[in-house]
Amino acid sequence: MDARTAAECARSAAAPATGALPGHGSSLAGLGLDPDDLPDGLVVADETGRILCFNAAAARITALHPSEAIGRPLERALPLEDLEGRRWWTVTDPYGGLAIRIGQPERNLLLPGGREVLVSARYVRRRPTGPLHRLVVTLRGTEARRRTERSHAELIATVAHELRSPLTSVKGFTATLLAKWERFTDDQKRLMLETVDADANRVTRLIAELLDISRIDSGRLEVRRQPVDMVAAVQRHVASLTGTGQPGDRFDVRTVHPLPALWADPDKVDQVLGNLLENAVRHGEGTVTIEVAPAPTRSLEEGTAVTVSDEGSGIPEESMSRVFTRFWRGSKRGGTGLGLYIVKGIVEAHGGAIEVGRAPGGGAQFRFTLPVAAPAFMA
């Protein structure tokens, strides 16, 4: 786009709409911006419907060179159709429709050849209910939205798969007990009820994971800071694992003193520790080493660092960049692949950081750091 066209494009795109606040009509040129700097496609048509501006992003999205668009009628240069095959400019009629309209919300439309694009429009008038002075159209590709939709679809499929097994078990055992209660011994009844209880706990954990993901994605994960004794929390989790059959000598807890006082959400710290230790036990081998120490001196803020290492085969180098993404599984030993994604979200909600690497013994090593922070009532 040449300098003259860019300047005209900038003036056209920034023409103040009716009712604009003083000072809000600054042109793109006045801000030192070229229309080609914009991340979205920008198309501006004049009062006759001829294109004045067609920036680089619009050219990329439509595969149409600006020289082929500028000066042409908008409906010919950009013959958009809705998903039912109707001509969009004919349906919306921006120049001949109601004069009280201010634009069109974003919607999926089709370019020639069937490629989808997200389109929105703004109607610029010099006076209320006056004729259209400028038509400003923005274009965006659908790739990002499709990635989000695929991620949501994968999440739904994963949840449905994970719920099916425990719910089938719960339904089967309860139906059997109700129909044939007298035929079973007390030990058989206890075994069935214990299985139902374990499957109900599994469903509860999955629902809690989904709620956590929703809060993390929307930025609404609340952190209720209280004093946390990290060493005691680690020892509590180790005791819980040994109580379920893990040998006590499999865990090596190391503490580097003095540790700074730590204000964090104790429930969420327990969730992080539980996930990392369970991963080390389930997917790793040999001794699981847990070290609690002051944060490294290179850290910008005083805090506590916790390192969990095992002696298994570790995580392949090419997979380390995907460890904290949704649905990543280090092995085929069960799990939803959501735990480490949630762990990262919890740590970052505390203002901390988490990293993965290779342990000295060759296995996986996870280290998370939490800043000292302040109690919730002082935040």
Coordinates of C-alpha atoms in Angstrom, one line a residue:
M1 CA 0.0 0.0 0.0
D2 CA 1.5 3.3 -1.1
A3 CA 1.8 6.3 1.3
R4 CA -1.1 8.2 -0.3
T5 CA -3.4 5.3 -0.1
A6 CA -2.4 4.5 3.4
A7 CA -3.1 8.0 4.6
E8 CA -6.5 8.0 2.9
C9 CA -7.2 4.6 4.4
A10 CA -6.2 5.9 7.9
R11 CA -8.4 8.9 7.6
S12 CA -11.3 6.9 6.4
A13 CA -11.0 4.2 9.1
A14 CA -10.9 6.8 11.8
A15 CA -13.7 9.0 10.6
P16 CA -15.6 9.9 13.8
A17 CA -19.1 8.3 14.1
T18 CA -22.2 10.2 15.1
G19 CA -22.1 10.6 18.9
A20 CA -18.3 9.9 19.3
L21 CA -16.7 11.5 22.3
P22 CA -14.4 14.4 21.8
G23 CA -10.8 13.3 21.3
H24 CA -11.8 9.8 20.2
G25 CA -11.7 10.4 16.5
S26 CA -7.9 10.5 16.2
S27 CA -6.7 9.1 12.9
L28 CA -4.4 6.1 12.6
A29 CA -1.9 8.3 10.9
G30 CA -2.0 10.6 13.9
L31 CA -1.1 7.7 16.1
G32 CA 1.8 6.8 13.9
L33 CA 0.1 3.6 12.6
D34 CA -0.2 2.3 9.1
P35 CA -3.3 0.3 8.3
D36 CA -1.1 -2.5 7.3
D37 CA 0.1 -2.7 10.9
L38 CA -3.4 -3.8 12.0
P39 CA -3.7 -7.5 12.9
D40 CA -7.2 -7.8 11.4
G41 CA -8.3 -7.1 7.8
L42 CA -9.6 -3.6 7.3
V43 CA -11.8 -2.6 4.4
V44 CA -13.3 0.9 4.1
A45 CA -15.8 2.0 1.5
D46 CA -17.0 5.6 0.7
E47 CA -20.5 7.0 0.5
T48 CA -20.9 5.5 -3.0
G49 CA -19.8 2.0 -1.9
R50 CA -16.4 2.1 -3.6
I51 CA -13.4 0.8 -1.6
L52 CA -11.0 3.4 -0.3
C53 CA -8.9 1.1 2.0
F54 CA -7.8 -2.5 1.7
N55 CA -5.0 -3.3 4.1
A56 CA -2.4 -6.1 4.0
A57 CA -4.3 -8.4 6.5
A58 CA -7.5 -8.1 4.3
A59 CA -5.3 -9.0 1.3
R60 CA -4.0 -12.1 3.1
I61 CA -7.4 -13.3 4.3
T62 CA -9.1 -12.8 0.9
A63 CA -6.2 -13.6 -1.4
L64 CA -7.0 -10.4 -3.2
H65 CA -4.3 -7.8 -4.0
P66 CA -5.2 -4.3 -2.7
S67 CA -4.8 -2.9 -6.3
E68 CA -7.5 -5.2 -7.4
A69 CA -9.9 -4.0 -4.7
I70 CA -9.3 -0.3 -4.2
G71 CA -11.7 1.8 -6.3
R72 CA -14.1 -1.1 -7.1
P73 CA -17.6 -1.5 -5.7
L74 CA -17.5 -3.3 -2.4
E75 CA -20.1 -6.0 -3.3
R76 CA -18.0 -6.9 -6.4
A77 CA -14.6 -6.9 -4.8
L78 CA -15.8 -8.7 -1.7
P79 CA -18.8 -10.9 -2.8
L80 CA -19.6 -12.4 0.6
E81 CA -22.3 -14.9 1.2
D82 CA -23.9 -16.3 4.3
L83 CA -23.9 -20.0 5.1
E84 CA -27.2 -20.4 3.3
G85 CA -25.8 -18.9 0.1
R86 CA -27.4 -15.5 0.3
R87 CA -25.5 -12.4 -0.8
W88 CA -24.5 -10.6 2.4
W89 CA -24.5 -7.1 1.0
T90 CA -28.0 -7.6 -0.6
V91 CA -29.4 -8.9 2.7
T92 CA -27.9 -6.3 5.0
D93 CA -28.2 -3.3 2.5
P94 CA -25.9 -1.0 4.4
Y95 CA -26.5 2.0 2.1
G96 CA -30.3 1.7 1.6
G97 CA -31.5 0.1 4.8
L98 CA -32.7 1.7 8.0
A99 CA -30.7 4.9 8.8
I100 CA -30.7 4.2 12.6
R101 CA -28.4 1.2 12.2
I102 CA -24.8 1.5 13.4
G103 CA -23.4 -1.7 12.0
Q104 CA -23.4 -5.5 11.8
P105 CA -22.2 -7.9 14.6
E106 CA -19.5 -10.4 13.8
R107 CA -20.6 -13.5 11.9
N108 CA -19.3 -16.3 9.8
L109 CA -19.5 -15.6 6.0
L110 CA -18.1 -17.3 2.9
L111 CA -15.6 -15.9 0.4
P112 CA -15.6 -17.2 -3.2
G113 CA -14.4 -20.7 -3.1
G114 CA -16.1 -21.5 0.2
R115 CA -13.5 -20.2 2.6
E116 CA -15.0 -19.0 5.9
V117 CA -14.1 -15.6 7.3
L118 CA -15.4 -13.6 10.4
V119 CA -16.9 -10.3 9.3
S120 CA -18.2 -7.3 11.2
A121 CA -19.2 -3.9 9.9
R122 CA -19.6 -0.4 11.3
Y123 CA -21.7 2.3 9.7
V124 CA -20.3 5.8 10.0
R125 CA -22.7 8.8 9.5
R126 CA -22.0 12.5 9.7
R127 CA -25.2 13.1 11.5
P128 CA -27.9 11.0 13.2
T129 CA -30.0 9.0 10.7
G130 CA -28.1 10.7 7.9
P131 CA -26.8 8.9 4.8
L132 CA -23.9 6.5 5.1
H133 CA -20.6 8.4 4.9
R134 CA -18.2 5.4 5.4
L135 CA -18.6 1.7 5.7
V136 CA -15.9 0.1 7.8
V137 CA -15.5 -3.7 7.5
T138 CA -13.2 -5.9 9.6
L139 CA -12.2 -9.4 8.5
R140 CA -10.6 -12.1 10.6
G141 CA -9.6 -15.7 9.8
T142 CA -11.5 -18.5 11.6
E143 CA -8.4 -20.6 12.5
A144 CA -8.1 -19.4 16.1
R145 CA -11.8 -19.9 16.7
R146 CA -11.6 -23.4 15.2
R147 CA -8.7 -24.3 17.4
T148 CA -10.8 -23.2 20.4
E149 CA -13.8 -25.2 19.2
R150 CA -11.6 -28.3 18.7
S151 CA -10.2 -27.9 22.2
H152 CA -13.7 -27.7 23.7
A153 CA -14.8 -30.7 21.6
E154 CA -11.8 -32.7 22.9
L155 CA -12.6 -31.7 26.4
I156 CA -16.2 -32.8 26.1
A157 CA -15.1 -36.1 24.5
T158 CA -12.5 -36.7 27.3
V159 CA -15.0 -36.0 30.0
A160 CA -17.7 -38.2 28.4
H161 CA -15.2 -41.1 28.2
E162 CA -13.9 -40.6 31.7
L163 CA -17.4 -40.4 33.2
R164 CA -18.8 -43.4 31.3
S165 CA -16.7 -46.1 33.2
P166 CA -17.4 -45.0 36.8
L167 CA -21.0 -44.2 36.2
T168 CA -21.6 -47.6 34.5
S169 CA -20.0 -49.2 37.6
V170 CA -22.1 -47.2 40.0
K171 CA -25.3 -48.0 38.1
G172 CA -24.5 -51.7 37.8
F173 CA -23.6 -52.3 41.4
T174 CA -26.5 -50.3 42.9
A175 CA -29.0 -52.0 40.5
T176 CA -27.6 -55.4 41.5
L177 CA -27.7 -54.7 45.2
L178 CA -31.3 -53.4 45.0
A179 CA -32.5 -56.4 43.0
K180 CA -30.6 -59.1 44.9
W181 CA -29.7 -57.7 48.3
E182 CA -30.5 -60.9 50.2
R183 CA -28.4 -63.1 48.0
F184 CA -25.0 -61.4 48.9
T185 CA -23.0 -61.9 52.0
D186 CA -21.9 -58.9 54.1
D187 CA -18.4 -59.0 52.7
Q188 CA -19.7 -59.0 49.1
K189 CA -22.0 -56.1 49.9
R190 CA -19.1 -54.2 51.5
L191 CA -16.9 -54.8 48.4
M192 CA -19.6 -53.5 46.1
L193 CA -20.3 -50.4 48.2
E194 CA -16.6 -49.6 48.5
T195 CA -16.3 -49.8 44.7
V196 CA -19.3 -47.5 44.3
D197 CA -17.7 -45.1 46.8
A198 CA -14.4 -45.1 44.9
D199 CA -16.1 -44.5 41.5
A200 CA -18.2 -41.7 43.0
N201 CA -15.0 -40.1 44.3
R202 CA -13.6 -40.4 40.8
V203 CA -16.6 -38.6 39.3
T204 CA -16.3 -35.9 42.0
R205 CA -12.6 -35.4 41.2
L206 CA -13.3 -35.1 37.4
I207 CA -16.1 -32.5 38.0
A208 CA -13.7 -30.5 40.3
E209 CA -11.1 -30.6 37.5
L210 CA -13.6 -29.3 35.0
L211 CA -14.6 -26.4 37.3
D212 CA -10.9 -25.6 37.8
I213 CA -10.3 -25.5 34.1
S214 CA -13.3 -23.2 33.6
R215 CA -12.0 -20.8 36.3
I216 CA -8.4 -20.9 34.9
D217 CA -9.5 -20.2 31.3
S218 CA -11.8 -17.3 32.4
G219 CA -9.3 -15.9 34.8
R220 CA -11.6 -16.4 37.8
L221 CA -9.6 -18.8 39.8
E222 CA -9.7 -17.4 43.4
V223 CA -6.7 -17.7 45.7
R224 CA -7.5 -17.4 49.4
R225 CA -4.1 -16.8 51.0
Q226 CA -3.3 -18.2 54.5
P227 CA -0.1 -19.2 56.2
V228 CA 1.1 -22.5 54.7
D229 CA 3.7 -24.8 56.2
M230 CA 5.0 -26.4 52.9
V231 CA 7.2 -29.0 54.7
A232 CA 4.2 -30.2 56.7
A233 CA 2.0 -30.3 53.6
V234 CA 4.6 -32.5 51.8
Q235 CA 4.9 -34.8 54.7
R236 CA 1.2 -35.2 54.9
H237 CA 1.0 -36.2 51.3
V238 CA 3.8 -38.7 51.7
A239 CA 2.1 -40.2 54.7
S240 CA -1.1 -40.5 52.6
L241 CA 0.7 -42.3 49.8
T242 CA 2.4 -44.7 52.2
G243 CA -0.9 -45.4 53.9
T244 CA -2.3 -46.6 50.6
G245 CA 0.5 -49.2 50.1
Q246 CA 3.5 -47.3 48.8
P247 CA 6.7 -48.3 50.6
G248 CA 8.0 -45.6 52.9
D249 CA 11.5 -45.8 51.7
R250 CA 10.4 -44.8 48.2
F251 CA 10.1 -41.2 49.3
D252 CA 13.0 -38.9 50.3
V253 CA 12.0 -35.5 51.7
R254 CA 14.7 -32.9 51.9
T255 CA 14.4 -29.4 53.5
V256 CA 16.7 -26.5 53.1
H257 CA 16.4 -24.0 56.0
P258 CA 15.6 -21.3 56.7
L259 CA 12.4 -21.1 54.7
P260 CA 10.6 -17.8 54.3
A261 CA 7.0 -17.5 55.6
L262 CA 4.6 -18.4 52.9
W263 CA 1.1 -17.1 52.3
A264 CA -0.9 -19.2 49.8
D265 CA -4.1 -21.1 49.4
P266 CA -3.6 -24.3 51.4
D267 CA -6.2 -26.3 49.5
K268 CA -4.7 -25.4 46.1
V269 CA -1.2 -26.1 47.3
D270 CA -2.4 -29.5 48.4
Q271 CA -3.9 -30.0 44.9
V272 CA -0.5 -29.1 43.3
L273 CA 1.5 -31.4 45.6
G274 CA -1.0 -34.2 45.3
N275 CA -0.9 -34.1 41.5
L276 CA 2.9 -33.9 41.2
L277 CA 3.5 -36.7 43.7
E278 CA 0.9 -39.0 42.2
N279 CA 2.4 -38.4 38.8
A280 CA 5.9 -39.3 40.1
V281 CA 4.5 -42.5 41.8
R282 CA 2.4 -43.6 38.8
H283 CA 4.6 -42.7 35.9
G284 CA 8.1 -42.7 37.5
E285 CA 10.2 -45.3 39.1
G286 CA 12.7 -45.6 42.0
T287 CA 13.0 -43.0 44.7
V288 CA 10.8 -40.0 44.6
T289 CA 12.7 -37.0 46.0
I290 CA 10.9 -33.9 47.3
E291 CA 13.0 -30.9 48.1
V292 CA 11.6 -27.8 49.8
A293 CA 14.0 -24.8 49.7
P294 CA 14.0 -21.1 49.5
A295 CA 13.5 -19.8 45.9
P296 CA 16.7 -19.5 43.9
T297 CA 18.5 -16.2 44.4
R298 CA 18.0 -15.3 40.8
S299 CA 14.3 -15.1 41.4
L300 CA 12.9 -11.6 41.4
E301 CA 10.9 -12.2 44.5
E302 CA 11.5 -14.1 47.8
G303 CA 9.6 -17.3 48.0
T304 CA 9.6 -21.1 48.4
A305 CA 10.6 -23.6 45.7
V306 CA 9.4 -27.3 45.7
T307 CA 11.1 -29.8 43.5
V308 CA 9.7 -33.3 42.8
S309 CA 12.0 -35.8 41.0
D310 CA 11.8 -39.4 40.2
E311 CA 14.2 -42.0 38.7
G312 CA 12.1 -43.3 35.8
S313 CA 12.6 -42.9 32.1
G314 CA 11.7 -39.2 32.2
I315 CA 10.0 -37.0 29.7
P316 CA 11.3 -37.0 26.1
E317 CA 12.9 -33.7 25.2
E318 CA 10.5 -33.1 22.3
S319 CA 7.5 -33.4 24.7
M320 CA 8.6 -31.0 27.4
S321 CA 7.0 -28.0 25.7
R322 CA 3.6 -29.8 25.8
V323 CA 3.6 -31.1 29.3
F324 CA 1.4 -28.3 30.7
T325 CA -1.1 -28.3 27.9
R326 CA -4.5 -29.9 28.0
F327 CA -4.7 -33.7 27.4
W328 CA -1.0 -34.3 27.5
R329 CA -0.3 -37.8 28.9
G330 CA 3.2 -39.0 29.6
S331 CA 2.1 -42.7 29.3
K332 CA -0.9 -44.8 28.8
R333 CA -1.4 -45.4 32.5
G334 CA -4.8 -43.7 32.8
G335 CA -5.6 -40.1 33.7
T336 CA -7.4 -37.4 31.9
G337 CA -4.3 -35.4 30.8
L338 CA -5.7 -32.3 32.6
G339 CA -3.8 -32.4 35.9
L340 CA -0.7 -30.6 34.9
Y341 CA -2.6 -28.0 33.0
I342 CA -4.5 -27.3 36.3
V343 CA -1.3 -27.3 38.3
K344 CA 0.2 -24.7 36.1
G345 CA -2.9 -22.5 36.3
I346 CA -2.9 -22.7 40.1
V347 CA 0.8 -21.9 40.5
E348 CA 0.5 -18.9 38.1
A349 CA -2.6 -17.7 39.9
H350 CA -0.4 -17.4 43.0
G351 CA 2.1 -15.3 41.0
G352 CA 4.5 -18.3 40.8
A353 CA 6.1 -20.3 38.1
I354 CA 6.5 -24.0 37.3
E355 CA 9.0 -25.8 35.0
V356 CA 9.8 -29.3 33.9
G357 CA 13.2 -30.9 33.2
R358 CA 15.3 -34.0 33.7
A359 CA 16.2 -35.1 37.2
P360 CA 19.8 -36.0 38.2
G361 CA 18.6 -39.7 38.3
G362 CA 17.3 -39.5 34.8
G363 CA 13.6 -39.2 35.5
A364 CA 11.2 -36.3 35.4
Q365 CA 11.7 -33.2 37.6
F366 CA 9.1 -30.6 38.3
R367 CA 9.9 -27.5 40.2
F368 CA 7.4 -24.8 41.2
T369 CA 8.1 -21.6 43.0
L370 CA 5.5 -19.6 45.0
P371 CA 6.3 -16.0 46.2
V372 CA 6.0 -15.1 49.9
A373 CA 3.0 -12.8 49.0
A374 CA 0.7 -11.4 51.6
P375 CA -2.5 -12.5 53.4
A376 CA -5.8 -12.2 51.6
F377 CA -7.1 -9.4 53.8
M378 CA -4.0 -7.2 53.0
A379 CA -4.2 -7.8 49.2

